[in-house]
Amino acid sequence: MKYLISRRITQITVMALYVAANVWGLKILEGNLSSSVLLGTVPLSDPYAVLQMCVAGSVITTDVLIGAVIIALFYGVVGGRMFCSWVCPINMVTDAANWLRRKLGISHVQKRVYMSRNLRLWILAMSLVLSFAMGLTAFELVSPISMLHRGLVFGMGFGFSAILIIFFFDLFVHENGWCGYVCPLGGFYSLVGKFSLIRVKHNVDNCTECMKCKVVCPEKEVLHMVAKHSATVTMGACTNCARCIEVCDDDALNFSIRNFIDKK
Amino acid sequence: MSKEKFSSRRKFLLTTARAAGLAGIGALVWSSMLEESTASSLILRPPGALPEKDFLKTCIKCGLCVSACPYDTLKLAAPGDHKPMGTPFFDARDIPCYMCTDIPCVPVCPTGALDEQSVSTDGELDINLSRMGVAVIDSSACVAFWGIQCDACHRACPLIDEAIIIEYDKNERTGKHAFLTPVVVNDVCTGCGMCEHACITEKAAITIIPRDVVLGHAGSHYVKGWDKKDEARIKDATGATTHTELSKQSALDSLNDDSELY
Ligand code: SF4
Ligand code: SF4
Ligand code: SF4
Ligand code: SF4
């Protein structure tokens, strides 16, 4: 539970700091997840948004560039999709949908709808092509992620409907549909985190092959080594959510620092 | 045919065609969503905003300008506002821009979508340089044009007697009263909207509209002959004299010939 609780605390704290900055002027973290200022000085920007601005042909200021580099470096080191499971507010929505899906047993009655995990990379590519062709930030103008974090800080409007769509999509259409297949920001961060250092490690000697980890993992493919051989999870799609670590009763999964030298 | 196995070449071609088709559908749906969401041109931006097209690709939708505004003038467009999502705007009738001399909303903008240069002279911020829109008066709804005395907008304007002036005219209907009508000086008006906010009619008779939507442009081939500065433009102009030949037909013929009417 400790990881789940820490994830929720981080997710809620980040959003609470933004709200506090906008409502009470508490200058710790101002703005929203698209771009913010930490402690009134350090710029932080969403590197994917900045990339779209670049290809759309906007002049990028140093502030935004530095902000994007800081964020990209941070997630590049700790694990790209750590954003997904530790910061992104959509995660709470899709986790809720997934929890309900498991409780109701929807996966048992549902025919599998085929979607490719690569879909998000295609969407990522298309967002850049469209940004270039239309001179707009293609994903930013429709992103339900921004609708949620922006809405929580600056007012939601009808943004709830987009969030509900994601919830019901994940609940009824496809397990982990949004975050696991569609979201181009998740796809972007899985590329950013390709060589990140904090990684889940599987120790086959302790494994009892209960396969509980594969049930809870939102990106099952990354656990391909479980029960076969000891290895580090190296695929960028892993969100470092630690659900597998928490569900494993036999200490066969744990966080470790990736070892590039002694490859095994 | 049906029993035959598809050749790998054919399979490859079909898969590629299918992928291209799916991508095409996706691109069409997505781009029409974008067209739709950026279609609205009647939107007032914060002071110093870049021209709309550049603004749309530059603003990162962080809301720092919104947080900085002490009057809650600025808002970020949410779904349902029918404006490009997440971008800052204001509704002048609701809360106008109060023209802070230190323009707190502009320097905080990280992306330059709000351009500090455009609202400063020699490095000094000057809010009067901002051009958020221009006030347009509906003279049939403005009661001053009826002959009733009201100069609410004139008095509300921070550039009183510069951006709004009052014109005087005789009221022929009564024969003994005057019309005191507000007139907006388009070059000076900043589009702050304090006039629209102050307007006493049920629905404001003075409205702020984005400048590029409502202002015309006469073109460079009109020269104000009475204006020394404007006339200087044609000092070095060279030109050819054109001659149009006179028609050989009599005037009566051309009047009776109706072929050119249709
Ligand atoms: S995949 Fe997308 S929506 Fe899901 S947690 Fe990651 S960034 Fe958020
Ligand atoms: S100038 Fe002042 S009142 Fe006007 S939008 Fe900026 S912060 Fe708000
Ligand atoms: S501060 Fe600049 S980038 Fe941020 S919302 Fe305002 S205009 Fe957009
Ligand atoms: S918008 Fe109205 S109040 Fe503001 S400068 Fe123009 S005329 Fe004056």
Coordinates of C-alpha atoms and ligand atoms in Angstrom, one line a residue:
Chain A
M1 CA 0.0 0.0 0.0
K2 CA 2.8 2.4 0.7
Y3 CA 3.5 3.1 -2.9
L4 CA -0.2 3.6 -3.8
I5 CA -0.5 6.0 -0.9
S6 CA 2.6 7.9 -1.9
R7 CA 1.4 8.1 -5.4
R8 CA -2.0 9.5 -4.4
I9 CA -0.3 12.0 -2.0
T10 CA 2.0 13.2 -4.8
Q11 CA -0.8 13.5 -7.3
I12 CA -3.1 15.4 -4.9
T13 CA -0.3 17.6 -3.5
V14 CA 0.8 18.8 -7.0
M15 CA -2.8 19.7 -7.9
A16 CA -3.4 21.3 -4.5
L17 CA -0.3 23.5 -4.8
Y18 CA -1.6 24.8 -8.2
V19 CA -5.0 25.5 -6.7
A20 CA -3.5 27.2 -3.7
A21 CA -1.3 29.4 -6.0
N22 CA -4.3 30.5 -8.1
V23 CA -6.8 30.9 -5.3
W24 CA -4.7 32.1 -2.3
G25 CA -1.6 33.3 -4.1
L26 CA 0.6 30.7 -2.4
K27 CA 3.7 31.0 -4.6
I28 CA 5.1 27.5 -4.4
L29 CA 3.9 26.0 -7.6
E30 CA 2.0 28.4 -10.0
G31 CA 0.4 27.7 -13.3
N32 CA -0.6 24.2 -14.3
L33 CA 0.9 21.0 -15.7
S34 CA 1.4 22.7 -19.1
S35 CA 3.8 25.2 -17.7
S36 CA 4.5 26.4 -14.2
V37 CA 6.8 28.4 -12.0
L38 CA 8.4 26.7 -9.0
L39 CA 9.0 28.9 -6.0
G40 CA 8.6 32.0 -8.1
T41 CA 11.8 31.3 -10.1
V42 CA 12.3 27.9 -11.7
P43 CA 10.4 27.5 -14.9
L44 CA 8.8 24.1 -15.7
S45 CA 7.1 23.2 -18.9
D46 CA 5.6 20.2 -20.5
P47 CA 8.2 19.1 -23.1
Y48 CA 5.5 17.6 -25.4
A49 CA 3.5 20.8 -25.5
V50 CA 6.7 22.7 -26.3
L51 CA 7.6 20.2 -29.0
Q52 CA 4.1 20.9 -30.6
M53 CA 4.8 24.6 -30.3
C54 CA 8.1 24.2 -32.1
V55 CA 6.7 22.3 -35.0
A56 CA 3.7 24.7 -35.2
G57 CA 6.3 27.4 -35.9
S58 CA 6.1 29.4 -32.7
V59 CA 9.1 31.3 -31.4
I60 CA 10.2 29.5 -28.2
T61 CA 11.4 31.7 -25.4
T62 CA 14.3 30.7 -23.2
D63 CA 12.0 30.3 -20.1
V64 CA 9.9 27.7 -21.8
L65 CA 12.9 25.9 -23.3
I66 CA 14.7 25.7 -20.0
G67 CA 11.4 24.6 -18.4
A68 CA 10.9 21.8 -20.9
V69 CA 14.6 20.7 -20.6
I70 CA 14.3 20.5 -16.8
I71 CA 11.2 18.3 -17.0
A72 CA 12.5 16.1 -19.8
L73 CA 15.8 15.6 -17.9
F74 CA 13.9 14.9 -14.7
Y75 CA 11.7 12.2 -16.2
G76 CA 14.5 11.0 -18.4
V77 CA 16.3 10.0 -15.2
V78 CA 13.6 8.9 -12.8
G79 CA 11.5 7.1 -15.4
G80 CA 9.5 8.9 -18.1
R81 CA 6.1 7.5 -17.3
M82 CA 6.6 8.2 -13.7
F83 CA 4.7 11.3 -14.7
C84 CA 1.8 9.0 -15.5
S85 CA 1.4 7.2 -12.3
W86 CA 2.7 9.8 -9.9
V87 CA 1.6 13.2 -11.2
C88 CA -1.0 13.0 -14.0
P89 CA -4.5 13.5 -12.5
I90 CA -6.1 11.3 -15.2
N91 CA -4.4 8.4 -13.5
M92 CA -6.9 8.6 -10.6
V93 CA -9.7 8.5 -13.1
T94 CA -8.4 5.5 -15.1
D95 CA -7.3 3.7 -11.9
A96 CA -10.9 4.1 -10.6
A97 CA -12.3 2.7 -13.9
N98 CA -9.9 -0.2 -13.7
W99 CA -10.7 -1.0 -10.1
L100 CA -14.4 -1.0 -10.9
R101 CA -13.7 -3.1 -14.0
R102 CA -12.0 -5.7 -11.9
K103 CA -14.7 -5.6 -9.2
L104 CA -17.5 -6.1 -11.7
G105 CA -15.6 -8.6 -13.7
I106 CA -16.2 -6.8 -17.0
S107 CA -13.2 -8.3 -18.6
H108 CA -14.8 -11.8 -18.3
V109 CA -17.9 -10.9 -20.3
Q110 CA -16.2 -8.7 -22.8
K111 CA -14.8 -9.8 -26.2
R112 CA -11.4 -8.4 -26.6
V113 CA -11.3 -5.3 -28.7
Y114 CA -8.1 -5.3 -30.6
M115 CA -5.9 -2.2 -30.2
S116 CA -2.2 -2.0 -30.7
R117 CA 0.0 -0.6 -28.0
N118 CA 1.7 1.4 -30.7
L119 CA -1.5 3.4 -31.4
R120 CA -0.3 6.1 -29.0
L121 CA 2.9 6.5 -30.9
W122 CA 1.0 6.9 -34.1
I123 CA -1.2 9.5 -32.4
L124 CA 1.9 11.2 -31.1
A125 CA 3.3 11.3 -34.7
M126 CA 0.0 12.5 -36.1
S127 CA -0.2 15.3 -33.5
L128 CA 3.1 16.6 -34.7
V129 CA 2.2 16.4 -38.4
L130 CA -1.1 18.2 -37.7
S131 CA 0.6 20.8 -35.5
F132 CA 3.0 21.5 -38.4
A133 CA 0.3 21.5 -41.1
M134 CA -2.2 23.7 -39.2
G135 CA 0.2 25.9 -37.2
L136 CA -1.6 24.9 -34.0
T137 CA -0.7 22.8 -31.0
A138 CA -2.8 19.9 -32.1
F139 CA -3.0 17.8 -28.9
E140 CA -3.0 20.7 -26.5
L141 CA -6.2 22.1 -28.0
V142 CA -8.1 18.9 -27.4
S143 CA -6.2 17.2 -24.6
P144 CA -8.5 15.8 -21.8
I145 CA -5.4 15.7 -19.5
S146 CA -5.1 19.5 -19.7
M147 CA -8.9 19.9 -19.5
L148 CA -8.7 18.1 -16.1
H149 CA -5.6 19.7 -14.5
R150 CA -6.4 23.1 -16.0
G151 CA -10.1 22.7 -15.0
L152 CA -9.2 21.8 -11.4
V153 CA -7.2 25.0 -11.1
F154 CA -9.0 27.5 -13.3
G155 CA -12.6 26.2 -13.7
M156 CA -13.9 23.1 -15.4
G157 CA -16.8 24.1 -17.7
F158 CA -18.1 21.1 -19.5
G159 CA -14.7 19.4 -19.1
F160 CA -16.2 16.8 -16.9
S161 CA -17.8 15.1 -20.0
A162 CA -14.3 14.4 -21.5
I163 CA -13.2 12.9 -18.2
L164 CA -16.4 10.8 -18.1
I165 CA -15.7 9.6 -21.6
I166 CA -12.3 8.4 -20.6
F167 CA -13.7 6.7 -17.5
F168 CA -16.4 4.8 -19.4
F169 CA -14.0 4.0 -22.2
D170 CA -11.7 2.3 -19.8
L171 CA -14.5 0.7 -17.9
F172 CA -16.6 -0.7 -20.8
V173 CA -14.6 -0.6 -24.0
H174 CA -11.0 -1.5 -23.3
E175 CA -9.0 -2.3 -20.2
N176 CA -6.5 0.6 -19.6
G177 CA -7.8 1.9 -23.0
W178 CA -6.8 5.5 -22.6
C179 CA -3.5 5.4 -20.7
G180 CA -2.3 2.1 -22.2
Y181 CA -3.1 2.7 -25.9
V182 CA -4.4 6.1 -26.8
C183 CA -2.7 8.9 -24.8
P184 CA 0.1 10.4 -26.8
L185 CA 1.6 12.1 -23.7
G186 CA 2.1 8.7 -22.2
G187 CA 3.6 7.6 -25.4
F188 CA 5.9 10.6 -25.4
Y189 CA 7.0 10.0 -21.9
S190 CA 7.7 6.3 -22.6
L191 CA 10.2 7.5 -25.2
V192 CA 11.7 10.1 -22.8
G193 CA 12.2 7.4 -20.2
K194 CA 13.8 4.9 -22.5
F195 CA 17.1 5.0 -20.6
S196 CA 15.8 6.1 -17.2
L197 CA 17.6 4.8 -14.0
I198 CA 14.9 3.9 -11.6
R199 CA 13.5 0.5 -12.7
V200 CA 11.5 -2.5 -11.4
K201 CA 13.6 -5.6 -11.1
H202 CA 12.4 -9.2 -11.2
N203 CA 14.1 -11.9 -9.1
V204 CA 12.9 -15.2 -10.5
D205 CA 14.3 -17.2 -7.5
N206 CA 11.6 -15.8 -5.3
C207 CA 8.8 -16.0 -7.8
T208 CA 6.0 -18.5 -7.1
E209 CA 4.4 -17.9 -10.5
C210 CA 1.2 -16.6 -9.0
M211 CA 1.0 -14.0 -11.8
K212 CA -0.8 -11.5 -9.7
C213 CA 1.6 -8.9 -10.9
K214 CA 0.5 -9.4 -14.5
V215 CA -3.1 -8.9 -13.5
V216 CA -2.5 -5.5 -11.9
C217 CA 0.0 -4.2 -14.3
P218 CA -1.5 -1.7 -16.7
E219 CA 1.3 -2.4 -19.2
K220 CA 1.6 -6.2 -19.0
E221 CA 4.0 -6.5 -21.8
V222 CA 6.8 -5.0 -19.8
L223 CA 6.7 -7.9 -17.3
H224 CA 7.5 -10.5 -20.0
M225 CA 10.4 -11.9 -17.9
V226 CA 8.3 -12.8 -14.9
A227 CA 8.6 -16.4 -13.9
K228 CA 11.1 -17.0 -16.7
H229 CA 14.3 -15.3 -15.7
S230 CA 15.7 -12.5 -13.5
A231 CA 15.8 -9.2 -15.3
T232 CA 15.2 -5.5 -15.1
V233 CA 12.1 -4.1 -16.6
T234 CA 13.6 -2.0 -19.4
M235 CA 10.6 -1.1 -21.6
G236 CA 9.7 2.6 -21.6
A237 CA 6.0 1.8 -21.2
C238 CA 6.5 0.9 -17.5
T239 CA 5.0 3.7 -15.4
N240 CA 6.9 2.8 -12.2
C241 CA 3.6 2.7 -10.4
A242 CA 4.8 -0.1 -8.2
R243 CA 1.5 -2.0 -8.4
C244 CA 3.4 -5.2 -9.2
I245 CA 5.7 -4.7 -6.3
E246 CA 2.9 -4.2 -3.9
V247 CA 0.9 -7.2 -5.1
C248 CA 3.9 -9.6 -4.9
D249 CA 3.9 -11.5 -1.7
D250 CA 7.2 -13.2 -2.4
D251 CA 9.6 -10.3 -2.8
A252 CA 10.3 -11.2 -6.4
L253 CA 9.8 -7.6 -7.7
N254 CA 11.4 -4.5 -6.4
F255 CA 12.7 -1.1 -7.4
S256 CA 16.4 -0.9 -8.3
I257 CA 18.8 1.4 -10.0
R258 CA 19.3 0.3 -13.6
N259 CA 22.8 -1.1 -14.2
F260 CA 24.0 -0.2 -17.7
I261 CA 27.5 -1.6 -17.3
D262 CA 26.8 -5.1 -16.0
K263 CA 24.0 -6.0 -18.6
K264 CA 22.5 -9.3 -17.8
Chain B
M1 CA -9.6 -17.4 -54.7
S2 CA -11.1 -17.6 -51.2
K3 CA -9.2 -20.8 -50.3
E4 CA -6.0 -19.4 -51.7
K5 CA -3.6 -17.9 -49.2
F6 CA -2.8 -14.3 -49.7
S7 CA 0.7 -13.7 -50.9
S8 CA 2.8 -11.9 -48.4
R9 CA 3.2 -9.1 -50.9
R10 CA -0.5 -8.7 -51.1
K11 CA -0.8 -8.9 -47.4
F12 CA 1.7 -6.2 -47.0
L13 CA 0.0 -3.9 -49.4
L14 CA -3.4 -4.4 -47.8
T15 CA -2.0 -3.7 -44.3
T16 CA -0.3 -0.6 -45.5
A17 CA -3.4 0.6 -47.3
R18 CA -5.5 -0.1 -44.2
A19 CA -3.1 1.7 -41.9
A20 CA -3.0 4.7 -44.3
G21 CA -6.8 4.8 -44.4
L22 CA -7.2 4.7 -40.6
A23 CA -4.6 7.4 -40.3
G24 CA -6.5 9.4 -42.9
I25 CA -9.7 9.1 -40.9
G26 CA -8.0 10.1 -37.7
A27 CA -6.3 13.1 -39.3
L28 CA -9.6 14.3 -40.8
V29 CA -11.6 14.0 -37.6
W30 CA -8.8 15.5 -35.5
S31 CA -8.2 18.4 -37.9
S32 CA -11.9 19.2 -38.1
M33 CA -12.0 19.3 -34.3
L34 CA -9.2 21.8 -34.4
E35 CA -10.8 23.9 -37.1
E36 CA -14.0 23.9 -35.1
S37 CA -12.4 24.8 -31.8
T38 CA -10.3 27.7 -33.3
A39 CA -13.1 29.1 -35.5
S40 CA -14.3 31.8 -33.1
S41 CA -12.7 35.1 -33.9
L42 CA -14.8 37.2 -31.5
I43 CA -12.5 36.8 -28.6
L44 CA -10.7 39.4 -26.5
R45 CA -7.2 38.5 -25.4
P46 CA -5.1 39.9 -22.5
P47 CA -3.0 43.1 -23.1
G48 CA 0.0 42.6 -25.3
A49 CA -1.3 39.5 -27.0
L50 CA 0.3 38.4 -30.2
P51 CA -1.9 38.4 -33.4
E52 CA -4.5 35.7 -32.9
K53 CA -2.8 33.2 -35.3
D54 CA 0.6 33.4 -33.5
F55 CA -1.1 33.6 -30.1
L56 CA -2.8 30.3 -30.7
K57 CA 0.4 28.4 -31.4
T58 CA 2.4 30.2 -28.8
C59 CA 0.2 30.3 -25.6
I60 CA 0.9 27.2 -23.6
K61 CA -2.3 27.6 -21.6
C62 CA -0.6 27.8 -18.2
G63 CA -2.9 30.5 -16.8
L64 CA -0.2 32.5 -15.2
C65 CA -1.7 35.6 -16.7
V66 CA -5.0 34.7 -15.2
S67 CA -3.6 34.2 -11.7
A68 CA -1.7 37.5 -12.0
C69 CA -4.7 39.6 -12.8
P70 CA -5.9 41.3 -9.6
Y71 CA -9.4 41.9 -10.9
D72 CA -10.3 38.4 -12.1
T73 CA -10.7 39.9 -15.5
L74 CA -9.0 37.0 -17.3
K75 CA -10.3 33.5 -17.6
L76 CA -9.0 30.4 -19.3
A77 CA -11.5 29.1 -21.8
A78 CA -13.1 25.8 -20.6
P79 CA -15.1 23.4 -22.7
G80 CA -18.5 25.1 -23.1
D81 CA -17.0 28.6 -23.5
H82 CA -16.8 28.0 -27.3
K83 CA -13.4 29.5 -27.5
P84 CA -10.0 27.8 -28.2
M85 CA -9.6 25.6 -25.2
G86 CA -7.4 26.7 -22.4
T87 CA -6.5 30.1 -23.8
P88 CA -7.0 33.3 -21.8
F89 CA -9.8 35.7 -22.6
F90 CA -12.0 38.3 -21.0
D91 CA -15.6 39.3 -21.3
A92 CA -15.6 43.1 -21.0
R93 CA -19.3 43.4 -20.0
D94 CA -18.7 41.1 -17.1
I95 CA -15.2 42.4 -15.9
P96 CA -13.2 44.7 -18.1
C97 CA -9.5 45.2 -18.1
Y98 CA -8.8 47.9 -15.5
M99 CA -5.5 48.9 -17.1
C100 CA -3.0 48.3 -14.3
T101 CA 0.0 50.5 -14.9
D102 CA 2.3 47.7 -13.9
I103 CA 0.5 45.3 -16.2
P104 CA 1.0 42.2 -13.9
C105 CA -0.4 39.8 -16.5
V106 CA 2.1 40.4 -19.2
P107 CA 5.7 39.8 -17.7
V108 CA 4.6 36.5 -16.1
C109 CA 3.8 35.0 -19.5
P110 CA 6.5 32.4 -20.0
T111 CA 6.0 31.9 -23.8
G112 CA 5.9 35.5 -25.0
A113 CA 2.3 35.0 -26.2
L114 CA 1.8 38.2 -24.3
D115 CA 4.6 40.4 -25.7
E116 CA 6.1 42.8 -23.2
Q117 CA 7.7 44.8 -26.1
S118 CA 4.3 45.6 -27.6
V119 CA 3.2 47.3 -24.4
S120 CA 6.3 49.2 -23.5
T121 CA 8.1 52.3 -24.7
D122 CA 11.9 52.5 -24.0
G123 CA 11.6 49.6 -21.6
E124 CA 8.9 51.2 -19.6
L125 CA 5.6 49.4 -19.4
D126 CA 2.7 51.5 -20.8
I127 CA -0.7 49.9 -20.7
N128 CA -2.1 52.5 -23.0
L129 CA -0.2 50.9 -25.9
S130 CA -2.3 47.7 -25.6
R131 CA -4.8 47.0 -28.3
M132 CA -7.1 44.3 -27.0
G133 CA -9.9 45.4 -29.3
V134 CA -11.8 48.5 -30.2
A135 CA -15.1 49.9 -28.9
V136 CA -18.0 50.0 -31.4
I137 CA -21.1 52.0 -30.7
D138 CA -24.6 50.9 -31.8
S139 CA -26.0 54.4 -32.4
S140 CA -29.6 53.1 -32.6
A141 CA -29.4 51.6 -29.1
C142 CA -27.2 54.3 -27.5
V143 CA -29.6 56.7 -25.7
A144 CA -27.3 59.6 -26.3
F145 CA -28.2 59.4 -30.0
W146 CA -31.8 59.6 -29.0
G147 CA -31.1 63.0 -27.3
I148 CA -31.1 61.6 -23.8
Q149 CA -28.1 62.8 -21.8
C150 CA -25.7 59.9 -20.9
D151 CA -22.0 59.9 -21.0
A152 CA -21.4 56.9 -18.9
C153 CA -19.0 55.4 -21.3
H154 CA -17.1 58.6 -21.8
R155 CA -16.6 59.1 -18.1
A156 CA -15.7 55.4 -17.6
C157 CA -13.0 55.6 -20.2
P158 CA -9.5 55.8 -18.8
L159 CA -8.5 57.8 -21.8
I160 CA -11.4 60.2 -21.5
D161 CA -11.5 62.8 -24.3
E162 CA -8.8 60.8 -26.1
A163 CA -10.3 57.4 -26.8
I164 CA -13.9 58.6 -26.5
I165 CA -14.8 62.2 -27.4
I166 CA -18.2 63.8 -27.1
E167 CA -19.6 65.5 -30.2
Y168 CA -22.3 68.2 -30.0
D169 CA -25.1 68.7 -32.4
K170 CA -28.5 70.5 -32.5
N171 CA -31.6 68.4 -31.6
E172 CA -33.9 69.5 -34.4
R173 CA -36.8 67.5 -32.9
T174 CA -37.1 69.7 -29.8
G175 CA -35.4 72.7 -31.3
K176 CA -33.9 73.7 -28.0
H177 CA -31.7 70.8 -26.9
A178 CA -28.4 69.3 -27.9
F179 CA -27.2 65.9 -28.9
L180 CA -24.1 65.0 -26.9
T181 CA -23.0 61.8 -28.6
P182 CA -19.9 59.6 -27.8
V183 CA -17.5 58.9 -30.6
V184 CA -14.7 56.4 -30.4
V185 CA -11.3 57.3 -31.7
N186 CA -10.2 54.0 -33.1
D187 CA -6.5 54.7 -33.2
V188 CA -6.4 55.5 -29.4
C189 CA -8.9 53.1 -28.0
T190 CA -7.2 50.2 -26.2
G191 CA -10.2 47.9 -26.0
C192 CA -10.1 47.7 -22.2
G193 CA -13.9 47.5 -22.1
M194 CA -14.6 49.9 -19.2
C195 CA -17.1 51.7 -21.5
E196 CA -18.9 48.5 -22.3
H197 CA -18.9 47.6 -18.6
A198 CA -20.4 51.0 -17.7
C199 CA -22.9 51.3 -20.5
I200 CA -26.4 51.8 -19.0
T201 CA -28.5 50.1 -21.7
E202 CA -29.9 46.6 -21.0
K203 CA -27.5 45.0 -23.5
A204 CA -24.5 47.3 -24.0
A205 CA -24.8 49.8 -26.8
I206 CA -21.0 50.0 -26.9
T207 CA -19.1 46.7 -27.4
I208 CA -15.5 45.7 -27.7
I209 CA -14.7 43.8 -30.8
P210 CA -11.3 42.4 -31.8
R211 CA -9.6 45.0 -34.0
D212 CA -8.8 42.8 -37.0
V213 CA -12.5 41.7 -37.1
V214 CA -14.0 45.2 -37.3
L215 CA -11.4 47.7 -38.5
G216 CA -11.0 48.3 -42.3
H217 CA -8.0 49.3 -44.3
A218 CA -8.2 51.8 -47.1
G219 CA -5.2 50.6 -49.0
S220 CA -2.1 52.5 -50.0
H221 CA -3.5 53.9 -53.3
Y222 CA -5.6 56.5 -51.5
V223 CA -3.7 59.6 -50.6
K224 CA -5.0 62.4 -48.4
G225 CA -4.1 65.4 -50.6
W226 CA -4.8 67.8 -47.7
D227 CA -2.4 66.0 -45.4
K228 CA 1.3 67.0 -45.9
K229 CA 2.6 63.8 -44.3
D230 CA 0.4 61.5 -46.3
E231 CA 1.1 63.3 -49.5
A232 CA 4.8 62.8 -48.9
R233 CA 4.2 59.2 -49.8
I234 CA 3.8 60.0 -53.5
K235 CA 6.7 62.5 -53.7
D236 CA 8.8 60.1 -55.7
A237 CA 6.0 58.3 -57.4
T238 CA 6.4 57.8 -61.1
G239 CA 3.5 56.7 -63.3
A240 CA 2.2 56.2 -66.7
T241 CA -0.6 58.3 -68.2
T242 CA -3.3 56.1 -69.6
H243 CA -5.5 57.1 -72.5
T244 CA -8.9 55.7 -73.1
E245 CA -10.2 56.1 -76.6
L246 CA -13.5 57.8 -77.0
S247 CA -16.3 55.6 -78.4
K248 CA -17.2 56.3 -82.0
Q249 CA -20.8 55.4 -81.4
S250 CA -23.3 58.2 -80.8
A251 CA -24.7 58.6 -77.3
L252 CA -28.2 57.7 -78.5
D253 CA -27.0 54.3 -79.7
S254 CA -25.5 53.4 -76.4
L255 CA -28.7 54.4 -74.6
N256 CA -30.8 52.2 -76.9
D257 CA -28.5 49.3 -76.8
D258 CA -29.6 47.3 -73.8
S259 CA -27.2 44.3 -74.4
E260 CA -24.9 45.4 -71.6
L261 CA -27.6 45.5 -69.0
Y262 CA -27.9 41.8 -68.9
Ligands
SF4_1 S1 -0.9 7.8 -20.2 FE1 -1.5 9.9 -20.4 S2 -3.4 10.2 -19.3 FE2 -2.5 8.3 -18.6 S3 -1.3 8.9 -16.9 FE3 0.1 9.0 -18.6 S4 0.0 11.1 -19.3 FE4 -1.8 10.8 -18.0
SF4_2 S1 -3.9 45.0 -17.2 FE1 -4.6 44.5 -15.1 S2 -6.8 44.4 -15.2 FE2 -6.0 44.3 -17.3 S3 -5.9 42.1 -17.7 FE3 -3.9 42.8 -17.1 S4 -3.9 42.4 -14.9 FE4 -6.0 42.3 -15.5
SF4_3 S1 0.6 33.5 -19.3 FE1 1.0 33.4 -21.6 S2 1.2 31.2 -22.0 FE2 0.2 31.4 -20.0 S3 -2.0 31.3 -20.5 FE3 -1.4 33.5 -20.3 S4 -0.9 34.0 -22.5 FE4 -0.9 31.8 -22.4
SF4_4 S1 -12.5 50.4 -24.7 FE1 -13.9 52.0 -24.2 S2 -13.1 52.7 -22.2 FE2 -11.5 51.5 -23.1 S3 -10.2 52.9 -24.2 FE3 -11.7 52.2 -25.6 S4 -13.3 53.7 -25.5 FE4 -12.1 54.0 -23.7

